[in-house]
Amino acid sequence: SQQGEEDPQALSIQEGENATMNCSYKTSINNLQWYRQNSGRGLVHLILIRSNEREKHSGRLRVTLDTSKKSSSLLITASRAADTASYFCATDRNDYKLSFGAGTTVTVRA
Amino acid sequence: NAGVMQNPRHLVRRRGQEARLRCSPMKGHSHVYWYRQLPEEGLKFMVYLQKENIIDESGMPKERFSAEFPKEGPSILRIQQVVRGDSAAYFCASSLARRDTQETQYFGPGTRLLVL
């Protein structure tokens, strides 16, 4: 079974609004990473948060990690049309195998 | 510094043919990982290689699939006697060092395989 599962599966928002998506996982992790995938393209690494961190920022991105609930959230503030993509969380259990969820598809309407 | 390169970007094969997917890691990277993405799903780990060595192939189907990363040249993922269920996007990633040192994996654009 997949380690990470994103919620919601799909999200549609107006440009300028914030987008929040969540990721839950099952086993203990070393770190959790978020990736973006534009339609038909490869994955772009967005941010990595380690298991001993609770919150991390990168530009308009804010990631939180709650290891007691085995969950993470990704917030995109002031969304733009270019943020339209699928977003995946990937967990790292201190080995080389990233485990991906099925992703959240975000559509930003102009 | 060019990113991870994969070719071809799209590959169409008939059932029973062979598919060869190539991956050139980022310059200086000696660790390569292959993942498969089925439609509407996340990526699934297949195999981890270093130069001339397969470190972990636990995610690879036992039959028809093989991977190599020779001393010179790109990493190759080979699928023999393809079936329709092999249709997927295959992504290669590379890292500077071993993954468990928390090095970021950088992904290529993928090869989309369609088996007719």
mmCIF file of N, CA, C and O in Angstrom, chain B residues 49-53 67-76:
data_model
loop_
_atom_site.group_PDB
_atom_site.id
_atom_site.type_symbol
_atom_site.label_atom_id
_atom_site.label_comp_id
_atom_site.label_asym_id
_atom_site.label_seq_id
_atom_site.Cartn_x
_atom_site.Cartn_y
_atom_site.Cartn_z
ATOM 1 N N LEU B 49 20.346 1.936 -8.500
ATOM 2 C CA LEU B 49 21.628 1.491 -9.044
ATOM 3 C C LEU B 49 22.719 2.518 -8.765
ATOM 4 O O LEU B 49 22.453 3.721 -8.699
ATOM 5 N N GLN B 50 23.908 2.010 -8.606
ATOM 6 C CA GLN B 50 25.103 2.821 -8.679
ATOM 7 C C GLN B 50 25.890 2.326 -9.885
ATOM 8 O O GLN B 50 25.541 1.322 -10.480
ATOM 9 N N LYS B 51 26.940 3.009 -10.195
ATOM 10 C CA LYS B 51 27.734 2.615 -11.365
ATOM 11 C C LYS B 51 28.096 1.124 -11.274
ATOM 12 O O LYS B 51 28.731 0.678 -10.317
ATOM 13 N N GLU B 52 27.661 0.383 -12.264
ATOM 14 C CA GLU B 52 27.970 -1.045 -12.437
ATOM 15 C C GLU B 52 27.374 -1.939 -11.348
ATOM 16 O O GLU B 52 27.693 -3.135 -11.303
ATOM 17 N N ASN B 53 26.537 -1.400 -10.491
ATOM 18 C CA ASN B 53 25.953 -2.223 -9.430
ATOM 19 C C ASN B 53 24.458 -1.973 -9.287
ATOM 20 O O ASN B 53 24.000 -0.837 -9.326
ATOM 21 N N ALA B 67 17.570 -3.792 -15.362
ATOM 22 C CA ALA B 67 18.155 -2.452 -15.366
ATOM 23 C C ALA B 67 19.659 -2.571 -15.236
ATOM 24 O O ALA B 67 20.177 -3.517 -14.635
ATOM 25 N N GLU B 68 20.340 -1.596 -15.805
ATOM 26 C CA GLU B 68 21.794 -1.552 -15.684
ATOM 27 C C GLU B 68 22.253 -0.105 -15.653
ATOM 28 O O GLU B 68 21.559 0.799 -16.131
ATOM 29 N N PHE B 69 23.431 0.092 -15.113
ATOM 30 C CA PHE B 69 24.048 1.418 -15.081
ATOM 31 C C PHE B 69 25.541 1.174 -15.295
ATOM 32 O O PHE B 69 26.302 1.013 -14.355
ATOM 33 N N PRO B 70 25.952 1.120 -16.557
ATOM 34 C CA PRO B 70 27.338 0.767 -16.858
ATOM 35 C C PRO B 70 28.313 1.864 -16.457
ATOM 36 O O PRO B 70 27.923 3.001 -16.181
ATOM 37 N N LYS B 71 29.578 1.496 -16.471
ATOM 38 C CA LYS B 71 30.620 2.449 -16.101
ATOM 39 C C LYS B 71 30.583 3.680 -17.014
ATOM 40 O O LYS B 71 30.787 4.814 -16.560
ATOM 41 N N GLU B 72 30.346 3.441 -18.279
ATOM 42 C CA GLU B 72 30.227 4.538 -19.224
ATOM 43 C C GLU B 72 28.828 4.519 -19.819
ATOM 44 O O GLU B 72 28.311 3.458 -20.147
ATOM 45 N N GLY B 73 28.239 5.655 -19.993
ATOM 46 C CA GLY B 73 26.939 5.721 -20.654
ATOM 47 C C GLY B 73 25.779 5.795 -19.685
ATOM 48 O O GLY B 73 25.949 5.744 -18.460
ATOM 49 N N PRO B 74 24.575 5.882 -20.246
ATOM 50 C CA PRO B 74 23.394 6.082 -19.422
ATOM 51 C C PRO B 74 22.943 4.805 -18.728
ATOM 52 O O PRO B 74 23.377 3.693 -19.067
ATOM 53 N N SER B 75 22.048 4.980 -17.784
ATOM 54 C CA SER B 75 21.369 3.833 -17.194
ATOM 55 C C SER B 75 20.275 3.392 -18.164
ATOM 56 O O SER B 75 19.651 4.219 -18.836
ATOM 57 N N ILE B 76 20.066 2.109 -18.243
ATOM 58 C CA ILE B 76 19.071 1.547 -19.155
ATOM 59 C C ILE B 76 18.058 0.727 -18.354
ATOM 60 O O ILE B 76 18.439 -0.115 -17.530
#
